[in-house]
Short mmCIF file of C-alpha atoms in Angstrom, two decimals:
data_model
loop_
_atom_site.label_atom_id
_atom_site.label_comp_id
_atom_site.label_asym_id
_atom_site.label_seq_id
_atom_site.Cartn_x
_atom_site.Cartn_y
_atom_site.Cartn_z
CA MET A 428 -61.27 -46.74 19.71
CA ALA A 429 -58.53 -44.67 21.27
CA ALA A 430 -58.31 -41.73 18.82
CA GLU A 431 -61.67 -41.68 17.00
CA HIS A 432 -62.29 -38.01 17.60
CA LYS A 433 -58.97 -35.93 17.26
CA THR A 434 -58.74 -33.17 19.55
CA LYS A 435 -58.86 -29.98 17.69
CA LEU A 436 -55.66 -28.07 18.63
CA SER A 437 -55.27 -24.41 17.91
CA LYS A 438 -53.06 -23.38 14.92
CA ASN A 439 -50.34 -21.90 17.09
CA LEU A 440 -49.90 -25.08 19.12
CA LEU A 441 -49.64 -26.96 15.97
CA ARG A 442 -47.03 -24.54 14.74
CA MET A 443 -44.87 -25.01 17.65
CA LYS A 444 -41.85 -27.37 17.26
CA PRO A 445 -41.29 -29.27 20.51
CA ARG A 446 -38.46 -31.82 20.67
CA ARG A 447 -40.67 -34.64 20.10
CA ALA A 448 -42.91 -33.05 17.58
CA PHE A 449 -45.75 -35.08 18.58
CA MET A 450 -47.97 -31.99 17.84
CA GLN A 451 -46.87 -32.07 14.26
CA ARG A 452 -48.86 -35.16 13.62
CA GLY A 453 -51.83 -33.04 13.64
CA LEU A 454 -50.73 -31.00 10.74
CA ASP A 455 -51.26 -31.78 7.14
CA SER A 456 -48.94 -30.54 4.46
CA GLU A 457 -51.73 -28.33 3.18
CA THR A 458 -52.31 -26.76 6.68
CA LYS A 459 -48.55 -26.36 6.88
CA LYS A 460 -48.35 -24.38 3.72
CA GLN A 461 -51.01 -22.22 4.81
CA LEU A 462 -49.53 -21.56 8.13
CA GLU A 463 -46.23 -20.62 6.46
CA GLU A 464 -47.94 -18.27 4.07
CA GLU A 465 -49.71 -16.48 7.02
CA GLU A 466 -46.41 -16.33 8.90
CA LYS A 467 -44.75 -14.60 5.84
CA LYS A 468 -47.66 -12.05 5.55
CA ILE A 469 -47.29 -11.23 9.19
CA ILE A 470 -43.59 -10.76 8.94
CA SER A 471 -43.51 -8.77 5.72
CA GLU A 472 -46.06 -6.37 6.99
CA GLU A 473 -44.17 -5.79 10.26
CA HIS A 474 -40.83 -5.32 8.73
CA TRP A 475 -39.71 -1.95 8.02
CA TYR A 476 -38.27 -1.14 4.60
CA LEU A 477 -36.92 1.91 2.69
CA ASP A 478 -39.19 2.97 -0.23
CA LEU A 479 -36.33 4.01 -2.35
CA PRO A 480 -35.66 3.18 -6.10
CA GLU A 481 -32.80 0.63 -6.53
CA LEU A 482 -29.40 2.35 -6.70
CA LYS A 483 -26.84 0.72 -9.05
CA GLU A 484 -23.44 0.87 -7.45
CA LYS A 485 -20.95 2.02 -9.96
CA GLU A 486 -17.60 0.62 -10.18
CA SER A 487 -15.34 3.44 -9.40
CA PHE A 488 -11.83 3.58 -10.90
CA ILE A 489 -10.43 6.17 -8.42
CA ILE A 490 -8.65 4.76 -5.37
CA GLU A 491 -8.16 6.86 -2.44
CA GLU A 492 -4.94 6.70 -0.45
CA GLN A 493 -3.83 8.96 2.25
CA SER A 494 -0.21 7.86 2.34
CA PHE A 495 2.70 9.79 0.79
CA LEU A 496 4.73 6.73 0.35
CA LEU A 497 3.07 5.95 -2.94
CA CYS A 498 3.39 9.57 -4.26
CA GLU A 499 7.03 10.44 -3.50
CA ASP A 500 9.98 8.13 -3.50
CA LEU A 501 11.29 8.89 0.01
CA LEU A 502 14.61 7.70 1.36
CA TYR A 503 14.84 5.60 4.48
CA GLY A 504 14.35 7.60 7.72
CA ARG A 505 17.46 6.65 9.65
CA MET A 506 20.72 8.15 8.46
CA SER A 507 24.28 8.19 9.69
CA PHE A 508 27.31 10.07 8.24
CA ARG A 509 31.04 9.60 8.48
CA GLY A 510 31.03 6.38 10.37
CA PHE A 511 29.08 7.64 13.45
CA HIS A 512 26.81 4.50 13.65
CA PRO A 513 28.02 1.83 11.30
CA GLU A 514 25.00 -0.40 11.54
CA VAL A 515 22.82 2.36 10.41
CA GLU A 516 25.11 3.07 7.57
CA LYS A 517 24.81 -0.44 6.45
CA LEU A 518 21.15 -0.22 6.76
CA MET A 519 21.00 2.95 4.75
CA LEU A 520 22.87 1.14 1.80
CA HIS A 521 20.62 -1.88 2.06
CA MET A 522 17.25 -0.03 2.33
CA ASN A 523 18.10 2.56 -0.41
CA ALA A 524 19.60 -0.13 -2.76
CA LYS A 525 16.56 -2.39 -2.36
CA HIS A 526 14.42 0.60 -3.25
CA LYS A 527 16.44 1.25 -6.44
CA ALA A 528 16.92 -2.42 -7.24
CA GLU A 529 13.10 -2.81 -7.46
CA GLU A 530 13.02 -0.25 -10.13
CA VAL A 531 15.98 -1.73 -12.15
CA GLU A 532 14.45 -5.19 -12.05
CA ASP A 533 11.34 -4.21 -13.72
CA GLU A 534 13.29 -2.92 -16.76
CA THR A 535 15.66 -5.84 -17.56
CA VAL A 536 15.74 -9.40 -16.89
CA GLU A 537 19.28 -10.79 -16.91
CA LEU A 538 19.66 -13.91 -18.92
CA ASP A 539 22.17 -16.47 -17.34
CA VAL A 540 22.06 -18.76 -20.38
CA SER A 541 21.86 -17.19 -23.85
CA ASP A 542 19.05 -18.39 -26.23
CA GLU A 543 21.29 -20.42 -28.54
CA GLU A 544 22.66 -22.49 -25.80
CA MET A 545 18.99 -23.25 -24.51
CA ALA A 546 18.08 -24.34 -27.92
CA ARG A 547 21.13 -26.73 -28.19
CA ARG A 548 20.41 -28.07 -24.79
CA TYR A 549 16.74 -28.89 -25.51
CA GLU A 550 17.70 -30.47 -28.67
CA THR A 551 19.73 -33.12 -26.91
CA LEU A 552 17.57 -33.21 -23.87
CA VAL A 553 14.41 -34.42 -25.87
CA GLY A 554 16.69 -37.41 -27.10
CA THR A 555 18.10 -38.25 -23.60
CA ILE A 556 14.79 -38.31 -21.73
CA GLY A 557 12.89 -40.01 -24.62
CA LYS A 558 15.51 -42.81 -24.43
CA LYS A 559 14.76 -43.25 -20.87
CA PHE A 560 10.95 -44.01 -21.50
CA ALA A 561 11.67 -45.89 -24.78
CA ARG A 562 10.99 -49.62 -24.85
CA LYS A 563 13.92 -51.96 -25.89
CA ARG A 564 12.72 -52.19 -29.42
CA ASP A 565 12.83 -48.46 -29.71
CA HIS A 566 16.36 -48.19 -28.49
CA ALA A 567 17.65 -49.02 -31.99
CA ASN A 568 16.12 -45.55 -33.05
CA TYR A 569 18.19 -43.74 -30.64
CA GLU A 570 21.61 -44.24 -32.10
CA GLU A 571 24.67 -42.24 -30.86
CA ASP A 572 26.79 -40.45 -33.12
CA GLU A 573 30.51 -40.16 -32.62
CA ASN A 574 30.30 -36.92 -30.88
CA GLY A 575 27.56 -38.37 -28.54
CA ASP A 576 24.84 -36.31 -29.93
CA MET A 577 21.45 -37.81 -30.60
CA GLN A 578 20.58 -38.54 -34.11
CA PRO A 579 17.01 -37.85 -35.33
CA LEU A 580 14.70 -40.74 -35.12
CA LYS A 581 14.73 -43.05 -38.15
CA ALA A 582 11.72 -43.94 -40.06
CA LYS A 583 9.96 -46.80 -38.34
CA LYS A 584 9.97 -50.21 -40.33
CA MET A 585 6.40 -50.64 -41.43
CA PHE A 586 4.85 -53.68 -42.97
CA LEU A 587 5.15 -53.58 -46.71
CA LYS A 588 2.44 -55.05 -48.70
CA PRO A 589 3.60 -57.44 -51.31
CA GLN A 590 3.09 -56.02 -54.77
CA ASP A 591 1.38 -58.40 -57.13
CA MET B 622 0.12 35.59 -3.33
CA ALA B 623 -1.32 37.26 -6.48
CA GLU B 624 -1.14 33.94 -8.26
CA ALA B 625 -3.51 32.20 -5.73
CA ALA B 626 -5.94 35.17 -5.76
CA SER B 627 -6.27 35.27 -9.52
CA VAL B 628 -6.67 31.49 -9.59
CA ALA B 629 -9.37 31.86 -6.94
CA ALA B 630 -11.12 34.46 -8.72
CA GLU B 631 -11.22 32.71 -11.94
CA CYS B 632 -12.54 29.47 -10.28
CA LEU B 633 -15.37 31.39 -8.71
CA ALA B 634 -16.31 33.21 -11.73
CA GLY B 635 -16.24 30.13 -14.02
CA CYS B 636 -17.59 27.63 -11.52
CA ARG B 637 -16.38 25.05 -14.12
CA ALA B 638 -14.34 21.92 -13.25
CA ARG B 639 -10.72 22.13 -14.72
CA GLY B 640 -8.86 19.33 -16.17
CA ALA B 641 -6.14 17.85 -13.81
CA ARG B 642 -3.53 17.74 -16.45
CA SER B 643 -3.80 21.48 -17.07
CA VAL B 644 -3.41 22.32 -13.43
CA LEU B 645 -0.20 20.34 -12.64
CA GLY B 646 2.18 22.45 -10.61
CA GLN B 647 -0.29 25.13 -9.89
CA VAL B 648 -1.90 26.07 -6.65
CA VAL B 649 -5.26 24.58 -6.02
CA LEU B 650 -7.70 25.51 -3.30
CA PRO B 651 -10.15 23.36 -1.35
CA GLY B 652 -13.51 22.91 -3.08
CA GLU B 653 -12.12 22.76 -6.61
CA GLU B 654 -13.23 19.89 -8.79
CA LEU B 655 -10.69 18.41 -11.21
CA LEU B 656 -11.46 16.33 -14.23
CA LEU B 657 -9.39 13.39 -15.06
CA PRO B 658 -7.83 13.09 -18.63
CA GLU B 659 -10.46 10.58 -20.09
CA GLN B 660 -13.33 12.88 -19.12
CA GLU B 661 -11.65 15.90 -20.56
CA ASP B 662 -11.62 14.16 -23.91
CA ALA B 663 -15.20 13.27 -23.78
CA GLU B 664 -16.37 16.70 -22.91
CA GLY B 665 -14.58 18.20 -25.94
CA PRO B 666 -13.12 21.50 -26.46
CA GLY B 667 -15.71 24.12 -25.39
CA GLY B 668 -18.40 21.44 -25.17
CA ALA B 669 -19.56 21.83 -28.82
CA GLY B 670 -21.28 18.48 -28.50
CA GLU B 671 -19.41 16.78 -31.31
CA ARG B 672 -17.94 13.52 -30.09
CA PRO B 673 -15.21 11.84 -31.90
CA LEU B 674 -16.25 8.62 -33.44
CA SER B 675 -14.80 5.58 -31.71
CA LEU B 676 -14.94 2.01 -32.66
CA ASN B 677 -15.85 0.85 -29.16
CA ALA B 678 -18.40 3.47 -28.36
CA GLY B 679 -19.52 1.77 -24.98
CA ALA B 680 -16.19 0.28 -23.72
CA ARG B 681 -13.91 3.14 -22.64
CA SER B 682 -10.82 1.78 -21.11
CA ARG B 683 -10.79 2.79 -17.54
CA VAL B 684 -7.38 3.14 -16.07
CA ARG B 685 -7.14 2.98 -12.21
CA VAL B 686 -6.18 6.37 -10.68
CA ILE B 687 -5.02 6.77 -7.30
CA CYS B 688 -5.87 10.01 -5.50
CA GLY B 689 -3.42 10.74 -2.77
CA PRO B 690 -3.23 13.14 0.18
CA GLY B 691 -5.29 16.26 -0.18
CA LEU B 692 -7.77 14.84 -2.86
CA ARG B 693 -11.04 12.97 -2.51
CA ARG B 694 -13.08 11.09 -4.90
CA CYS B 695 -16.29 12.98 -5.80
CA GLY B 696 -18.35 10.84 -8.36
CA ASP B 697 -16.01 10.70 -11.41
CA ARG B 698 -13.94 13.59 -10.36
CA LEU B 699 -11.44 14.68 -7.97
CA LEU B 700 -12.12 17.08 -5.17
CA VAL B 701 -9.46 19.14 -3.64
CA THR B 702 -9.45 19.30 0.17
CA LYS B 703 -6.13 20.90 0.92
CA CYS B 704 -4.49 24.02 -0.55
CA GLY B 705 -1.30 23.35 -2.13
CA ARG B 706 0.31 22.52 -5.49
CA LEU B 707 -1.08 19.63 -7.60
CA ARG B 708 1.48 16.96 -8.43
CA HIS B 709 1.29 13.89 -10.51
CA LYS B 710 3.45 10.91 -10.74
CA GLU B 711 3.32 8.51 -13.95
CA PRO B 712 2.67 4.98 -13.15
CA GLY B 713 5.27 2.38 -13.17
CA GLY B 714 3.23 -0.76 -14.06
CA GLY B 715 -0.33 -0.75 -15.04
CA GLY B 716 -2.72 2.03 -13.78
CA GLY B 717 -3.20 5.72 -14.44
CA GLY B 718 -0.79 7.22 -12.02
CA VAL B 719 -1.12 9.18 -8.69
CA TYR B 720 -2.31 12.64 -8.10
CA TRP B 721 -1.82 14.60 -4.89
CA VAL B 722 -1.48 17.95 -3.34
CA ASP B 723 1.80 19.07 -1.89
CA SER B 724 0.53 20.91 1.05
CA GLN B 725 2.12 22.18 4.21
CA GLN B 726 0.98 21.48 7.78
CA LYS B 727 2.42 20.95 11.37
CA ARG B 728 -0.26 18.63 12.82
CA TYR B 729 0.25 14.93 11.91
CA VAL B 730 -2.46 12.59 11.17
CA PRO B 731 -1.53 8.91 11.56
CA VAL B 732 -1.34 7.04 8.29
CA LYS B 733 -0.69 3.39 7.71
CA GLY B 734 2.90 2.47 6.75
CA ASP B 735 4.35 5.68 7.96
CA HIS B 736 7.61 5.52 9.87
CA VAL B 737 7.48 7.81 12.94
CA ILE B 738 9.27 8.72 16.17
CA GLY B 739 7.24 8.25 19.23
CA ILE B 740 7.73 8.91 22.91
CA VAL B 741 6.69 6.24 25.36
CA THR B 742 4.21 7.79 27.74
CA ALA B 743 2.73 4.90 29.70
CA LYS B 744 3.33 1.19 30.20
CA SER B 745 0.11 -0.74 31.00
CA GLY B 746 0.33 -4.58 31.10
CA ASP B 747 1.52 -5.74 27.77
CA ILE B 748 1.15 -2.56 25.81
CA PHE B 749 3.10 0.70 25.75
CA LYS B 750 1.30 3.85 25.12
CA VAL B 751 3.17 5.91 22.57
CA ASP B 752 2.68 9.64 21.81
CA VAL B 753 3.15 10.23 18.06
CA GLY B 754 1.80 13.74 17.73
CA GLY B 755 -1.67 12.63 16.77
CA SER B 756 -5.18 12.99 18.36
CA GLU B 757 -4.51 9.83 20.47
CA PRO B 758 -1.57 7.88 21.58
CA ALA B 759 -0.69 4.79 19.64
CA SER B 760 -0.47 1.46 21.21
CA LEU B 761 2.59 -0.61 20.72
CA SER B 762 2.63 -4.30 21.94
CA TYR B 763 5.74 -5.65 23.73
CA LEU B 764 5.80 -8.61 21.26
CA SER B 765 6.37 -6.31 18.21
CA PHE B 766 9.99 -5.98 18.70
CA GLU B 767 12.57 -8.14 17.04
CA GLY B 768 13.36 -11.26 19.16
CA ALA B 769 10.70 -10.66 21.59
CA THR B 770 8.87 -13.36 23.30
CA LYS B 771 6.74 -13.60 26.35
CA ARG B 772 9.77 -14.45 28.61
CA ASN B 773 12.20 -12.19 26.80
CA ARG B 774 10.73 -8.75 27.01
CA PRO B 775 12.21 -5.77 25.35
CA ASN B 776 13.85 -3.25 27.50
CA VAL B 777 11.67 -0.22 27.08
CA GLN B 778 11.14 2.43 29.77
CA VAL B 779 8.66 5.44 29.93
CA GLY B 780 10.30 8.42 28.23
CA ASP B 781 12.20 6.29 25.74
CA LEU B 782 12.09 7.17 21.93
CA ILE B 783 10.63 4.60 19.51
CA TYR B 784 11.17 4.43 15.78
CA GLY B 785 8.31 2.39 14.32
CA GLN B 786 5.64 2.17 11.59
CA PHE B 787 1.85 2.00 11.82
CA VAL B 788 -0.09 -1.08 11.02
CA VAL B 789 -3.51 0.33 11.91
CA ALA B 790 -4.23 3.91 11.44
CA ASN B 791 -7.69 5.21 10.44
CA LYS B 792 -10.11 7.71 11.84
CA ASP B 793 -12.19 5.05 13.55
CA MET B 794 -9.67 3.19 15.65
CA GLU B 795 -6.76 3.75 17.92
CA PRO B 796 -3.59 3.78 15.86
CA GLU B 797 -1.30 0.78 16.44
CA MET B 798 2.28 0.65 15.78
CA VAL B 799 5.11 -1.99 15.62
CA CYS B 800 8.81 -2.02 15.46
CA ILE B 801 9.20 -5.07 13.15
CA ASP B 802 8.45 -5.53 9.39
CA SER B 803 6.28 -8.22 7.83
CA CYS B 804 9.05 -10.45 7.86
CA GLY B 805 9.77 -10.13 11.47
CA ARG B 806 13.03 -8.21 11.18
CA ALA B 807 13.79 -4.85 12.90
CA ASN B 808 15.17 -2.89 9.89
CA GLY B 809 16.31 -0.02 12.03
CA MET B 810 13.29 0.25 14.09
CA GLY B 811 12.88 -0.04 17.80
CA VAL B 812 14.27 2.07 20.69
CA ILE B 813 16.48 4.93 19.57
CA GLY B 814 19.78 5.19 21.59
CA GLN B 815 20.78 7.50 24.29
CA ASP B 816 21.41 11.14 24.12
CA GLY B 817 20.71 13.31 21.12
CA LEU B 818 18.09 15.90 20.64
CA LEU B 819 14.43 15.60 19.50
CA PHE B 820 12.76 18.60 17.92
CA LYS B 821 9.70 19.16 15.86
CA VAL B 822 9.40 20.60 12.32
CA THR B 823 6.73 21.02 9.61
CA LEU B 824 5.64 17.78 7.81
CA GLY B 825 6.60 19.39 4.38
CA LEU B 826 10.16 19.90 5.47
CA ILE B 827 10.58 16.15 6.48
CA ARG B 828 9.43 15.26 2.92
CA LYS B 829 11.66 17.67 1.26
CA LEU B 830 14.66 16.37 3.35
CA LEU B 831 13.87 12.77 2.63
CA ALA B 832 13.68 13.30 -1.18
CA PRO B 833 16.32 11.30 -3.15
CA ASP B 834 18.05 14.31 -4.43
CA CYS B 835 18.22 16.57 -1.40
CA GLU B 836 21.11 18.81 -1.19
CA ILE B 837 20.82 19.79 2.28
CA ILE B 838 21.33 16.28 3.72
CA GLN B 839 24.35 15.71 1.38
CA GLU B 840 25.87 18.92 2.70
CA VAL B 841 25.24 18.21 6.27
CA GLY B 842 26.68 14.88 5.98
CA LYS B 843 30.01 16.36 5.09
CA LEU B 844 30.32 18.52 8.08
CA TYR B 845 31.06 15.96 10.91
CA PRO B 846 30.06 12.44 11.96
CA LEU B 847 26.45 12.49 12.98
CA GLU B 848 23.33 10.46 13.10
CA ILE B 849 19.80 11.68 12.09
CA VAL B 850 16.29 9.86 12.26
CA PHE B 851 13.44 11.40 10.50
CA GLY B 852 9.77 10.71 11.64
CA MET B 853 7.05 11.24 9.24
CA ASN B 854 5.27 12.94 12.13
CA GLY B 855 7.47 16.15 12.00
CA ARG B 856 9.99 14.78 14.50
CA ILE B 857 13.63 14.78 13.92
CA TRP B 858 16.12 13.33 16.36
CA VAL B 859 19.95 14.22 15.91
CA LYS B 860 22.99 13.05 17.66
CA ALA B 861 26.64 14.20 17.20
CA LYS B 862 29.79 13.77 19.26
CA THR B 863 29.52 16.98 21.17
CA ILE B 864 26.46 18.99 22.38
CA GLN B 865 27.51 21.98 20.49
CA GLN B 866 27.65 20.11 17.27
CA THR B 867 24.25 18.63 17.99
CA LEU B 868 22.73 21.92 18.51
CA ILE B 869 24.29 23.56 15.41
CA LEU B 870 22.79 20.64 13.46
CA ALA B 871 19.24 21.11 14.92
CA ASN B 872 19.39 24.92 14.30
CA ILE B 873 20.40 24.29 10.63
CA LEU B 874 17.60 21.75 9.93
CA GLU B 875 15.03 23.98 11.43
CA ALA B 876 16.08 26.95 9.64
CA CYS B 877 16.64 25.60 6.31
CA GLU B 878 12.96 25.50 5.60
CA HIS B 879 12.93 29.33 5.17
CA MET B 880 16.38 29.80 3.70
CA THR B 881 17.26 30.18 0.08
CA SER B 882 20.12 27.88 -1.24
CA ASP B 883 22.52 30.82 -1.36
CA GLN B 884 22.00 31.58 2.22
CA ARG B 885 22.40 28.03 3.11
CA LYS B 886 25.77 27.57 1.29
CA GLN B 887 27.00 30.61 3.03
CA ILE B 888 26.23 29.16 6.35
CA PHE B 889 27.77 25.91 5.43
CA SER B 890 30.88 27.36 4.31
CA ARG B 891 31.28 29.42 7.50
CA LEU B 892 30.87 26.34 9.48
CA ALA B 893 33.29 24.48 7.52
CA GLU B 894 35.83 27.05 8.17
CA SER B 895 35.51 26.93 11.92
#
């Protein structure tokens, strides 16, 4: 008998979201949707917007830089001559050499080991590493030559069907 | 300057944008528009309307071009904002190279990455105010020195000369400078020593003197033991063993802007004798 006749609450009250949300009980999903739509309408009418056509931003391929460092290769600003300030002279060599070294590095990449040697090493490397992971039965395949080089793998012994 | 006058007349009469490649090494005036090489090809000679057939009609390979000091981007073209000679540098890696205007001025505008000489004008709390010749003094924190910690403060007084580089320098913010590089090493930056003489020259002269193949510096270095520091803000600090030598050096550097190479050689030979 308690709540036979629901108290009719105003929409604004129903819209409020207090902590306990006991007011929400009065809202159905339909009324909720209606309330949301009306809210959106009110908001969109009040909001200001620019009535402009959509501008497509073009990707530009020109970059603006205000620094002269990119344009001209300038030397380091501190200089010392004839041993007046030895530390600065060391710095000069260091900074100007670094500057030139960067250019040189781009051109040539010095090889420590020649290509042929690399190929030879890889040939034997495959054998030694493979041996590490091979099971005991496969150890027979890895026979060592007199020189210590790995011989290529022999053909595995397959089951031969008896010929009639 | 008949050259500049004829160039200006042609430009005003034609009112047509010129190709950047055709103007390299010539004097350009503010307001001119320059076409980049790709656009030149598309417009065709004389704009007859015939376009060469290409397999990829839509996809034109766009190379990144950098427009340096004195130039601005204006749509697809370059707009000249300073008068001077147009220069170009071919790219090292990918990209379309750099275009810039070789102009002359005395007033310095702070640019990020530039090494400058500043004078400490004030010390407020943890920050030094350094005058670099720009529109406002740059700020330099006391922690931006090599080996500086909160307990170990650098020994910087008002009136000291500082050689540092900018980390923040744009038209909207106060410029900030530091005396260490990105790894935390000083690399020659910091307080410049005692004595010596600081004087001001034009910005173009600094760039001319710092060029890799500068004869002036090579000749100066043969005179007597000396030390020079160049700041990109137009300030040079020199020091030699005696005051007279320092003054001679300062006079040479100031005057060499307007001397021909013959006059310079005469002066050097006279100095070498005495």
